[in-house]
mmCIF file of C-alpha atoms in Angstrom:
data_model
loop_
_atom_site.group_PDB
_atom_site.id
_atom_site.type_symbol
_atom_site.label_atom_id
_atom_site.label_comp_id
_atom_site.label_asym_id
_atom_site.label_seq_id
_atom_site.Cartn_x
_atom_site.Cartn_y
_atom_site.Cartn_z
ATOM 1 C CA THR A 1 -4.840 16.761 5.499
ATOM 2 C CA SER A 2 -3.707 13.649 3.630
ATOM 3 C CA PHE A 3 -5.869 12.094 0.941
ATOM 4 C CA ARG A 4 -6.380 9.085 3.222
ATOM 5 C CA SER A 5 -7.519 11.267 6.112
ATOM 6 C CA GLU A 6 -10.035 13.128 3.972
ATOM 7 C CA CYS A 7 -11.472 9.896 2.595
ATOM 8 C CA LEU A 8 -11.815 8.383 6.056
ATOM 9 C CA GLU A 9 -13.640 11.342 7.587
ATOM 10 C CA SER A 10 -16.959 9.674 6.797
ATOM 11 C CA VAL A 11 -16.065 6.756 9.079
ATOM 12 C CA GLY A 12 -14.829 8.859 11.957
ATOM 13 C CA GLY A 13 -11.170 8.984 10.980
ATOM 14 C CA GLY A 14 -10.735 5.377 9.990
ATOM 15 C CA ARG A 15 -8.463 2.699 11.337
ATOM 16 C CA GLY A 16 -5.506 4.423 12.938
ATOM 17 C CA PRO A 17 -2.518 6.400 11.692
ATOM 18 C CA GLY A 18 -1.054 6.050 8.228
ATOM 19 C CA LYS A 19 -0.584 7.851 4.935
ATOM 20 C CA CYS A 20 -1.586 5.179 2.418
ATOM 21 C CA LEU A 21 -5.269 4.324 1.908
ATOM 22 C CA VAL A 22 -5.398 0.516 1.543
ATOM 23 C CA ILE A 23 -8.447 -0.683 -0.384
ATOM 24 C CA GLY A 24 -9.627 -4.302 -0.557
ATOM 25 C CA GLU A 25 -11.423 -4.740 -3.891
ATOM 26 C CA VAL A 26 -14.175 -7.369 -3.983
ATOM 27 C CA ALA A 27 -15.355 -6.537 -7.528
ATOM 28 C CA GLN A 28 -17.584 -9.451 -8.605
ATOM 29 C CA THR A 29 -15.952 -12.183 -6.521
ATOM 30 C CA HIS A 30 -19.141 -12.391 -4.434
ATOM 31 C CA ASP A 31 -20.677 -13.864 -7.648
ATOM 32 C CA GLY A 32 -24.034 -12.234 -6.996
ATOM 33 C CA SER A 33 -24.418 -13.580 -3.452
ATOM 34 C CA LEU A 34 -25.430 -10.888 -0.978
ATOM 35 C CA GLY A 35 -24.306 -13.094 1.895
ATOM 36 C CA ALA A 36 -20.860 -13.501 0.343
ATOM 37 C CA ALA A 37 -20.647 -9.735 -0.146
ATOM 38 C CA HIS A 38 -21.287 -9.208 3.562
ATOM 39 C CA SER A 39 -18.671 -11.868 4.391
ATOM 40 C CA PHE A 40 -16.117 -9.929 2.379
ATOM 41 C CA ILE A 41 -16.782 -6.799 4.454
ATOM 42 C CA ASP A 42 -15.993 -8.640 7.681
ATOM 43 C CA ALA A 43 -12.937 -10.368 6.243
ATOM 44 C CA ILE A 44 -11.439 -7.190 4.773
ATOM 45 C CA ALA A 45 -12.174 -5.241 7.958
ATOM 46 C CA ASP A 46 -10.562 -7.991 10.041
ATOM 47 C CA ALA A 47 -7.461 -7.779 7.830
ATOM 48 C CA GLY A 48 -7.064 -4.112 8.810
ATOM 49 C CA ALA A 49 -7.680 -2.485 5.415
ATOM 50 C CA ASP A 50 -9.075 1.041 5.292
ATOM 51 C CA ALA A 51 -11.763 0.403 2.685
ATOM 52 C CA VAL A 52 -13.813 -2.319 1.031
ATOM 53 C CA LYS A 53 -14.757 -1.774 -2.589
ATOM 54 C CA PHE A 54 -17.433 -3.333 -4.755
ATOM 55 C CA GLN A 55 -18.703 -2.579 -8.267
ATOM 56 C CA THR A 56 -22.239 -1.391 -8.978
ATOM 57 C CA HIS A 57 -23.500 -2.730 -12.286
ATOM 58 C CA ILE A 58 -26.950 -2.010 -13.699
ATOM 59 C CA ALA A 59 -26.986 -4.100 -16.859
ATOM 60 C CA ALA A 60 -29.597 -2.154 -18.805
ATOM 61 C CA GLU A 61 -27.776 1.153 -18.112
ATOM 62 C CA GLU A 62 -24.269 0.127 -19.095
ATOM 63 C CA SER A 63 -24.376 -2.801 -21.504
ATOM 64 C CA THR A 64 -26.027 -4.276 -24.561
ATOM 65 C CA PRO A 65 -26.808 -7.965 -25.106
ATOM 66 C CA ASP A 66 -23.939 -7.994 -27.628
ATOM 67 C CA GLU A 67 -21.209 -7.132 -25.107
ATOM 68 C CA PRO A 68 -18.453 -9.755 -25.473
ATOM 69 C CA TRP A 69 -16.912 -11.677 -22.594
ATOM 70 C CA ARG A 70 -13.467 -10.662 -21.352
ATOM 71 C CA VAL A 71 -13.112 -14.267 -20.189
ATOM 72 C CA LYS A 72 -15.926 -16.774 -20.712
ATOM 73 C CA PHE A 73 -15.793 -18.200 -17.209
ATOM 74 C CA SER A 74 -19.448 -18.590 -16.200
ATOM 75 C CA PRO A 75 -21.334 -21.837 -16.891
ATOM 76 C CA LYS A 76 -24.520 -20.127 -15.703
ATOM 77 C CA ASP A 77 -24.668 -16.973 -17.843
ATOM 78 C CA GLU A 78 -24.963 -17.241 -21.618
ATOM 79 C CA THR A 79 -24.030 -13.592 -22.198
ATOM 80 C CA ARG A 80 -22.042 -10.907 -20.454
ATOM 81 C CA PHE A 81 -25.272 -8.899 -20.165
ATOM 82 C CA GLU A 82 -26.904 -11.759 -18.255
ATOM 83 C CA TYR A 83 -23.883 -11.901 -15.963
ATOM 84 C CA TRP A 84 -24.125 -8.179 -15.156
ATOM 85 C CA LYS A 85 -27.820 -8.641 -14.517
ATOM 86 C CA ARG A 86 -27.088 -11.400 -12.023
ATOM 87 C CA MET A 87 -24.528 -9.176 -10.279
ATOM 88 C CA GLU A 88 -27.107 -6.459 -9.519
ATOM 89 C CA PHE A 89 -28.108 -5.643 -5.964
ATOM 90 C CA THR A 90 -31.109 -3.499 -5.082
ATOM 91 C CA LYS A 91 -30.775 -0.073 -3.495
ATOM 92 C CA ASP A 92 -31.822 -1.535 -0.134
ATOM 93 C CA GLU A 93 -29.203 -4.274 -0.459
ATOM 94 C CA TRP A 94 -26.491 -1.711 -1.229
ATOM 95 C CA GLN A 95 -27.699 0.333 1.742
ATOM 96 C CA GLY A 96 -27.310 -2.744 3.933
ATOM 97 C CA LEU A 97 -23.776 -3.353 2.675
ATOM 98 C CA LYS A 98 -22.798 0.239 3.388
ATOM 99 C CA ALA A 99 -24.362 0.080 6.859
ATOM 100 C CA HIS A 100 -22.383 -3.093 7.556
ATOM 101 C CA ALA A 101 -19.146 -1.374 6.480
ATOM 102 C CA ASP A 102 -19.994 1.618 8.670
ATOM 103 C CA GLU A 103 -20.511 -0.715 11.637
ATOM 104 C CA ARG A 104 -17.059 -2.195 11.030
ATOM 105 C CA ASN A 105 -15.518 1.308 10.798
ATOM 106 C CA ILE A 106 -14.309 0.632 7.270
ATOM 107 C CA LEU A 107 -14.844 2.914 4.286
ATOM 108 C CA PHE A 108 -17.474 1.660 1.817
ATOM 109 C CA LEU A 109 -16.745 2.135 -1.883
ATOM 110 C CA SER A 110 -18.434 0.826 -4.990
ATOM 111 C CA THR A 111 -17.397 1.747 -8.500
ATOM 112 C CA PRO A 112 -20.381 2.953 -10.569
ATOM 113 C CA PHE A 113 -20.609 1.983 -14.229
ATOM 114 C CA SER A 114 -23.534 4.256 -15.127
ATOM 115 C CA GLU A 115 -25.006 7.565 -14.072
ATOM 116 C CA LYS A 116 -27.960 5.697 -12.596
ATOM 117 C CA ALA A 117 -25.517 3.763 -10.407
ATOM 118 C CA VAL A 118 -24.047 7.109 -9.277
ATOM 119 C CA GLU A 119 -27.497 8.312 -8.303
ATOM 120 C CA MET A 120 -28.177 5.183 -6.263
ATOM 121 C CA LEU A 121 -24.816 5.160 -4.493
ATOM 122 C CA SER A 122 -25.088 8.858 -3.734
ATOM 123 C CA ALA A 123 -28.553 8.284 -2.281
ATOM 124 C CA ILE A 124 -27.252 5.659 0.165
ATOM 125 C CA GLY A 125 -24.560 8.049 1.385
ATOM 126 C CA MET A 126 -21.392 6.891 -0.364
ATOM 127 C CA ARG A 127 -18.908 9.756 -0.144
ATOM 128 C CA VAL A 128 -15.708 8.578 -1.898
ATOM 129 C CA TRP A 129 -15.726 7.511 -5.546
ATOM 130 C CA LYS A 130 -13.516 5.160 -7.516
ATOM 131 C CA VAL A 131 -13.663 5.426 -11.323
ATOM 132 C CA ALA A 132 -12.701 2.278 -13.235
ATOM 133 C CA SER A 133 -10.038 2.295 -15.940
ATOM 134 C CA GLY A 134 -12.583 1.713 -18.693
ATOM 135 C CA GLU A 135 -14.644 4.735 -17.648
ATOM 136 C CA ILE A 136 -11.911 7.396 -17.708
ATOM 137 C CA GLY A 137 -13.058 8.582 -21.129
ATOM 138 C CA ASN A 138 -16.700 8.669 -20.031
ATOM 139 C CA LEU A 139 -16.863 12.420 -19.407
ATOM 140 C CA PRO A 140 -20.600 12.536 -18.582
ATOM 141 C CA LEU A 141 -20.012 9.953 -15.846
ATOM 142 C CA LEU A 142 -16.963 11.836 -14.555
ATOM 143 C CA GLU A 143 -18.864 15.105 -14.507
ATOM 144 C CA ARG A 144 -21.792 13.539 -12.659
ATOM 145 C CA ILE A 145 -19.504 12.082 -9.992
ATOM 146 C CA ALA A 146 -17.455 15.282 -9.744
ATOM 147 C CA ALA A 147 -20.658 17.237 -9.135
ATOM 148 C CA THR A 148 -20.880 15.525 -5.731
ATOM 149 C CA LYS A 149 -17.715 17.422 -4.676
ATOM 150 C CA ASP A 150 -16.597 14.235 -2.927
ATOM 151 C CA PRO A 151 -13.057 12.768 -3.117
ATOM 152 C CA MET A 152 -12.407 10.758 -6.277
ATOM 153 C CA ILE A 153 -9.922 8.078 -7.321
ATOM 154 C CA LEU A 154 -9.156 7.539 -11.013
ATOM 155 C CA SER A 155 -7.627 4.306 -12.276
ATOM 156 C CA SER A 156 -5.534 4.754 -15.406
ATOM 157 C CA GLY A 157 -5.132 1.203 -16.715
ATOM 158 C CA MET A 158 -6.689 1.791 -20.144
ATOM 159 C CA SER A 159 -5.784 5.429 -20.790
ATOM 160 C CA ASP A 160 -3.031 7.217 -22.659
ATOM 161 C CA TRP A 161 -1.788 10.574 -21.390
ATOM 162 C CA SER A 162 -4.133 12.691 -23.493
ATOM 163 C CA GLU A 163 -7.238 10.892 -22.234
ATOM 164 C CA LEU A 164 -5.997 10.926 -18.651
ATOM 165 C CA ASP A 165 -5.115 14.631 -18.893
ATOM 166 C CA LEU A 166 -8.677 15.409 -19.947
ATOM 167 C CA ALA A 167 -10.172 13.292 -17.156
ATOM 168 C CA VAL A 168 -7.988 14.935 -14.504
ATOM 169 C CA GLU A 169 -8.805 18.406 -15.792
ATOM 170 C CA THR A 170 -12.530 17.571 -15.802
ATOM 171 C CA VAL A 171 -12.382 16.620 -12.125
ATOM 172 C CA LYS A 172 -10.049 19.454 -11.115
ATOM 173 C CA THR A 173 -12.467 21.974 -12.599
ATOM 174 C CA ASN A 174 -15.020 20.876 -9.993
ATOM 175 C CA GLY A 175 -12.548 21.145 -7.129
ATOM 176 C CA ASN A 176 -12.736 17.522 -5.926
ATOM 177 C CA ARG A 177 -9.873 16.044 -3.920
ATOM 178 C CA LEU A 178 -8.351 13.579 -6.399
ATOM 179 C CA ALA A 179 -5.955 10.629 -6.529
ATOM 180 C CA VAL A 180 -4.737 9.025 -9.759
ATOM 181 C CA LEU A 181 -3.647 5.390 -9.740
ATOM 182 C CA GLN A 182 -1.142 3.646 -11.954
ATOM 183 C CA CYS A 183 -2.816 0.470 -13.183
ATOM 184 C CA THR A 184 -2.035 -2.249 -15.686
ATOM 185 C CA SER A 185 -5.200 -3.974 -16.848
ATOM 186 C CA ALA A 186 -3.866 -7.531 -16.892
ATOM 187 C CA TYR A 187 -5.262 -10.291 -14.668
ATOM 188 C CA PRO A 188 -2.865 -11.295 -13.219
ATOM 189 C CA CYS A 189 -0.272 -8.643 -14.065
ATOM 190 C CA PRO A 190 3.352 -9.830 -14.412
ATOM 191 C CA PRO A 191 5.874 -7.905 -12.270
ATOM 192 C CA GLU A 192 7.616 -6.327 -15.261
ATOM 193 C CA ARG A 193 4.375 -4.614 -16.309
ATOM 194 C CA VAL A 194 3.408 -3.086 -12.936
ATOM 195 C CA GLY A 195 4.898 0.307 -13.822
ATOM 196 C CA LEU A 196 6.019 1.579 -10.443
ATOM 197 C CA ASN A 197 7.988 4.280 -12.268
ATOM 198 C CA VAL A 198 4.696 5.885 -13.306
ATOM 199 C CA LEU A 199 3.869 6.899 -9.721
ATOM 200 C CA GLU A 200 6.469 9.664 -9.744
ATOM 201 C CA VAL A 201 5.473 10.688 -13.278
ATOM 202 C CA LEU A 202 1.843 11.051 -12.142
ATOM 203 C CA ARG A 203 2.893 13.033 -9.084
ATOM 204 C CA GLU A 204 4.986 15.463 -11.130
ATOM 205 C CA ARG A 205 2.469 15.741 -13.972
ATOM 206 C CA TYR A 206 -0.623 16.439 -11.871
ATOM 207 C CA ASP A 207 0.611 17.471 -8.404
ATOM 208 C CA LEU A 208 -1.979 15.160 -6.877
ATOM 209 C CA ALA A 209 -2.190 12.133 -4.629
ATOM 210 C CA VAL A 210 -1.072 9.012 -6.506
ATOM 211 C CA GLY A 211 -1.188 5.283 -6.003
ATOM 212 C CA LEU A 212 -1.310 1.796 -7.449
ATOM 213 C CA SER A 213 -4.216 -0.388 -8.478
ATOM 214 C CA ASP A 214 -2.490 -3.751 -8.356
ATOM 215 C CA HIS A 215 -3.396 -6.956 -10.184
ATOM 216 C CA THR A 216 -0.280 -9.047 -9.526
ATOM 217 C CA GLY A 217 -1.932 -11.318 -6.976
ATOM 218 C CA SER A 218 0.903 -10.839 -4.440
ATOM 219 C CA ILE A 219 1.795 -8.337 -1.728
ATOM 220 C CA TYR A 220 5.097 -7.220 -3.237
ATOM 221 C CA ALA A 221 3.913 -4.540 -5.661
ATOM 222 C CA GLY A 222 1.760 -2.902 -2.999
ATOM 223 C CA LEU A 223 4.620 -2.838 -0.511
ATOM 224 C CA ALA A 224 6.920 -1.381 -3.159
ATOM 225 C CA ALA A 225 4.342 1.314 -3.930
ATOM 226 C CA ALA A 226 4.072 2.154 -0.225
ATOM 227 C CA THR A 227 7.853 2.477 -0.076
ATOM 228 C CA LEU A 228 7.666 4.928 -2.987
ATOM 229 C CA GLY A 229 5.168 7.048 -1.046
ATOM 230 C CA ALA A 230 1.878 5.913 -2.600
ATOM 231 C CA ASP A 231 -1.218 7.603 -1.178
ATOM 232 C CA VAL A 232 -3.501 4.739 -2.276
ATOM 233 C CA VAL A 233 -2.951 1.019 -2.811
ATOM 234 C CA GLU A 234 -5.845 -1.038 -4.128
ATOM 235 C CA VAL A 235 -5.747 -4.834 -4.381
ATOM 236 C CA HIS A 236 -8.287 -7.464 -5.364
ATOM 237 C CA VAL A 237 -9.243 -9.785 -2.505
ATOM 238 C CA THR A 238 -10.514 -13.354 -2.394
ATOM 239 C CA LEU A 239 -11.571 -15.446 0.586
ATOM 240 C CA SER A 240 -9.785 -18.436 -0.942
ATOM 241 C CA ARG A 241 -7.682 -19.283 -3.998
ATOM 242 C CA GLU A 242 -10.325 -21.910 -4.763
ATOM 243 C CA MET A 243 -13.143 -19.374 -5.160
ATOM 244 C CA PHE A 244 -15.006 -18.924 -8.441
ATOM 245 C CA GLY A 245 -14.504 -15.930 -10.698
ATOM 246 C CA PRO A 246 -12.160 -14.294 -13.218
ATOM 247 C CA ASP A 247 -10.417 -12.005 -10.688
ATOM 248 C CA VAL A 248 -9.271 -14.716 -8.255
ATOM 249 C CA PRO A 249 -5.859 -15.278 -9.935
ATOM 250 C CA ALA A 250 -5.130 -11.551 -9.540
ATOM 251 C CA SER A 251 -6.290 -11.385 -5.906
ATOM 252 C CA LEU A 252 -4.772 -11.537 -2.440
ATOM 253 C CA THR A 253 -6.186 -13.825 0.193
ATOM 254 C CA THR A 254 -7.334 -12.056 3.338
ATOM 255 C CA THR A 255 -4.248 -13.387 5.143
ATOM 256 C CA GLU A 256 -2.073 -11.764 2.492
ATOM 257 C CA LEU A 257 -4.115 -8.574 2.739
ATOM 258 C CA ARG A 258 -3.316 -8.412 6.458
ATOM 259 C CA GLN A 259 0.388 -8.804 5.613
ATOM 260 C CA LEU A 260 0.105 -5.984 3.082
ATOM 261 C CA VAL A 261 -1.576 -3.684 5.593
ATOM 262 C CA GLU A 262 0.888 -4.462 8.374
ATOM 263 C CA GLY A 263 3.836 -4.098 6.004
ATOM 264 C CA THR A 264 2.530 -0.793 4.680
ATOM 265 C CA ARG A 265 2.128 0.649 8.180
ATOM 266 C CA GLN A 266 5.632 -0.473 9.160
ATOM 267 C CA ILE A 267 7.085 1.032 5.985
ATOM 268 C CA GLU A 268 5.339 4.325 6.781
ATOM 269 C CA ARG A 269 6.858 4.324 10.262
ATOM 270 C CA MET A 270 10.310 3.625 8.829
ATOM 271 C CA ILE A 271 10.047 6.403 6.253
ATOM 272 C CA GLY A 272 8.616 8.803 8.814
ATOM 273 C CA SER A 273 11.426 8.156 11.306
ATOM 274 C CA PRO A 274 14.763 9.072 9.704
ATOM 275 C CA VAL A 275 17.894 7.964 11.548
ATOM 276 C CA ASP A 276 20.850 10.298 12.144
ATOM 277 C CA LYS A 277 23.894 8.046 11.942
ATOM 278 C CA ASP A 278 25.977 10.589 13.886
ATOM 279 C CA HIS A 279 23.767 9.931 16.888
ATOM 280 C CA ALA A 280 22.603 6.390 16.128
ATOM 281 C CA GLY A 281 24.691 5.015 18.993
ATOM 282 C CA ASP A 282 23.573 7.460 21.651
ATOM 283 C CA ASP A 283 21.199 4.957 23.210
ATOM 284 C CA LEU A 284 23.428 1.961 22.516
ATOM 285 C CA SER A 285 26.293 2.669 24.929
ATOM 286 C CA ASP A 286 25.646 -0.465 26.994
ATOM 287 C CA LEU A 287 25.585 -2.638 23.889
ATOM 288 C CA ARG A 288 28.739 -1.000 22.542
ATOM 289 C CA THR A 289 30.668 -1.968 25.640
ATOM 290 C CA ILE A 290 29.538 -5.584 25.149
ATOM 291 C CA PHE A 291 30.022 -5.992 21.409
ATOM 292 C CA THR A 292 32.964 -3.689 20.599
ATOM 293 C CA LYS A 293 36.632 -4.253 21.479
ATOM 294 C CA SER A 294 39.450 -2.384 23.243
ATOM 295 C CA ILE A 295 43.208 -2.246 22.681
ATOM 296 C CA VAL A 296 45.054 -4.729 24.925
ATOM 297 C CA ALA A 297 48.641 -5.910 25.204
ATOM 298 C CA SER A 298 49.178 -9.066 23.190
ATOM 299 C CA ARG A 299 51.887 -10.142 25.708
ATOM 300 C CA ALA A 300 53.486 -8.861 28.909
ATOM 301 C CA LEU A 301 55.363 -5.646 28.151
ATOM 302 C CA SER A 302 58.003 -3.917 30.279
ATOM 303 C CA ALA A 303 58.288 -0.215 30.979
ATOM 304 C CA GLY A 304 60.478 1.435 28.345
ATOM 305 C CA THR A 305 59.189 -0.769 25.513
ATOM 306 C CA ALA A 306 58.542 1.047 22.233
ATOM 307 C CA ILE A 307 55.131 -0.281 21.189
ATOM 308 C CA ALA A 308 54.996 -2.236 17.925
ATOM 309 C CA ALA A 309 51.890 -3.378 16.069
ATOM 310 C CA THR A 310 52.546 -6.957 17.171
ATOM 311 C CA ASP A 311 52.333 -5.837 20.808
ATOM 312 C CA LEU A 312 48.676 -4.965 20.459
ATOM 313 C CA LYS A 313 45.429 -6.869 20.006
ATOM 314 C CA LEU A 314 41.726 -6.005 20.090
ATOM 315 C CA LYS A 315 39.576 -7.840 22.615
ATOM 316 C CA LYS A 316 36.218 -7.394 24.347
ATOM 317 C CA PRO A 317 34.791 -5.568 26.230
ATOM 318 C CA GLY A 318 34.788 -2.153 24.625
ATOM 319 C CA THR A 319 35.461 -0.190 27.802
ATOM 320 C CA GLY A 320 39.006 0.880 26.964
ATOM 321 C CA MET A 321 40.825 2.554 24.103
ATOM 322 C CA PRO A 322 38.974 1.920 20.808
ATOM 323 C CA ALA A 323 40.598 0.387 17.722
ATOM 324 C CA GLY A 324 40.921 3.788 16.101
ATOM 325 C CA GLU A 325 43.664 4.716 18.597
ATOM 326 C CA ILE A 326 46.098 2.006 17.433
ATOM 327 C CA PRO A 327 48.008 4.223 14.938
ATOM 328 C CA LYS A 328 48.636 6.763 17.708
ATOM 329 C CA LEU A 329 50.138 4.077 19.997
ATOM 330 C CA ILE A 330 52.629 2.637 17.539
ATOM 331 C CA GLY A 331 56.147 3.856 18.489
ATOM 332 C CA GLN A 332 55.060 5.256 21.860
ATOM 333 C CA VAL A 333 57.167 4.247 24.877
ATOM 334 C CA LEU A 334 55.587 2.520 27.838
ATOM 335 C CA LYS A 335 55.888 4.318 31.165
ATOM 336 C CA HIS A 336 54.725 1.298 33.196
ATOM 337 C CA ASP A 337 54.748 -2.457 32.893
ATOM 338 C CA VAL A 338 51.668 -3.922 31.189
ATOM 339 C CA LYS A 339 50.370 -7.463 31.656
ATOM 340 C CA ALA A 340 49.155 -9.672 28.795
ATOM 341 C CA ASP A 341 45.513 -8.824 27.923
ATOM 342 C CA GLU A 342 45.659 -5.669 30.046
ATOM 343 C CA MET A 343 43.870 -2.729 28.408
ATOM 344 C CA LEU A 344 46.147 0.080 27.321
ATOM 345 C CA ALA A 345 45.398 3.486 28.811
ATOM 346 C CA ALA A 346 46.862 6.995 28.646
ATOM 347 C CA HIS A 347 48.716 6.594 31.954
ATOM 348 C CA HIS A 348 50.758 3.719 30.486
ATOM 349 C CA ILE A 349 52.382 6.027 27.927
ATOM 350 C CA ALA A 350 55.468 8.149 28.691
ATOM 351 C CA SER A 351 54.766 11.839 28.139
#
């Protein structure tokens, strides 16, 4: 089975055919509002994505009061620790979010940033795990998640090959189904830093499912990754470009997410349906007669005329001799008179 199919087993097979698992990443764009988090589930489900993803932060388990801001964007929170604290949902609230996703037949994911978060998410029945770029070197966390035996997705945005090799080996040892994502941790990420070339490198290096965690804020990188055979494409999502939060510039709107999903599914159909040019016209015979041309006499010609190139023209419809026969006609002698614009045929030629 494909990586997508295995991940979507927990929601009854997911949202139709396809190879690429498309994930809409909410992250912290709900800004601590449970209602907004539920709104994201509906919006991402309506856009046709396979999965909605959050982040589960438990401030006291993952951070110290001295943690610096990546971007000091919040007028409410004095410290990053206070921000993480405000982003916390209770176990019951996470259970409600997962139940909502289940009702919408969309896979529920939330990235854990501590072992305690793993315990809570496991307890509510989450069965596919995304590991953030900054946690790839956190072997205790990897081992705890891998112990679930559930499918895992690793994002590689902050890792060199040696660190990523160790993380992949740690998970492989436990036998989990695994996908590794190319990721550039820039928000937004310029096109020249996306690194689409890394998808094939990952595939050859690990012989695993691969994909892209995209931060460009447009649909193009995700569509390109789908064209290159990505098994997973993850994009940040916002309900509006005017929303609050540091990830909005690197996010797709839900309208754009729908375009990404529809484009990805069409690309998969194109790739999965190769065309044999030798037989491409088999079902186009009617159109060929309309749009192609036949050899006709450019003027009235008498029997006995040796045909010259100037005696011939190509005109519609394409029901007579095709253009490719012209060289064979040059120099042949007419057996019968031919009218102007009359199609040449074998019976006109002296044997």
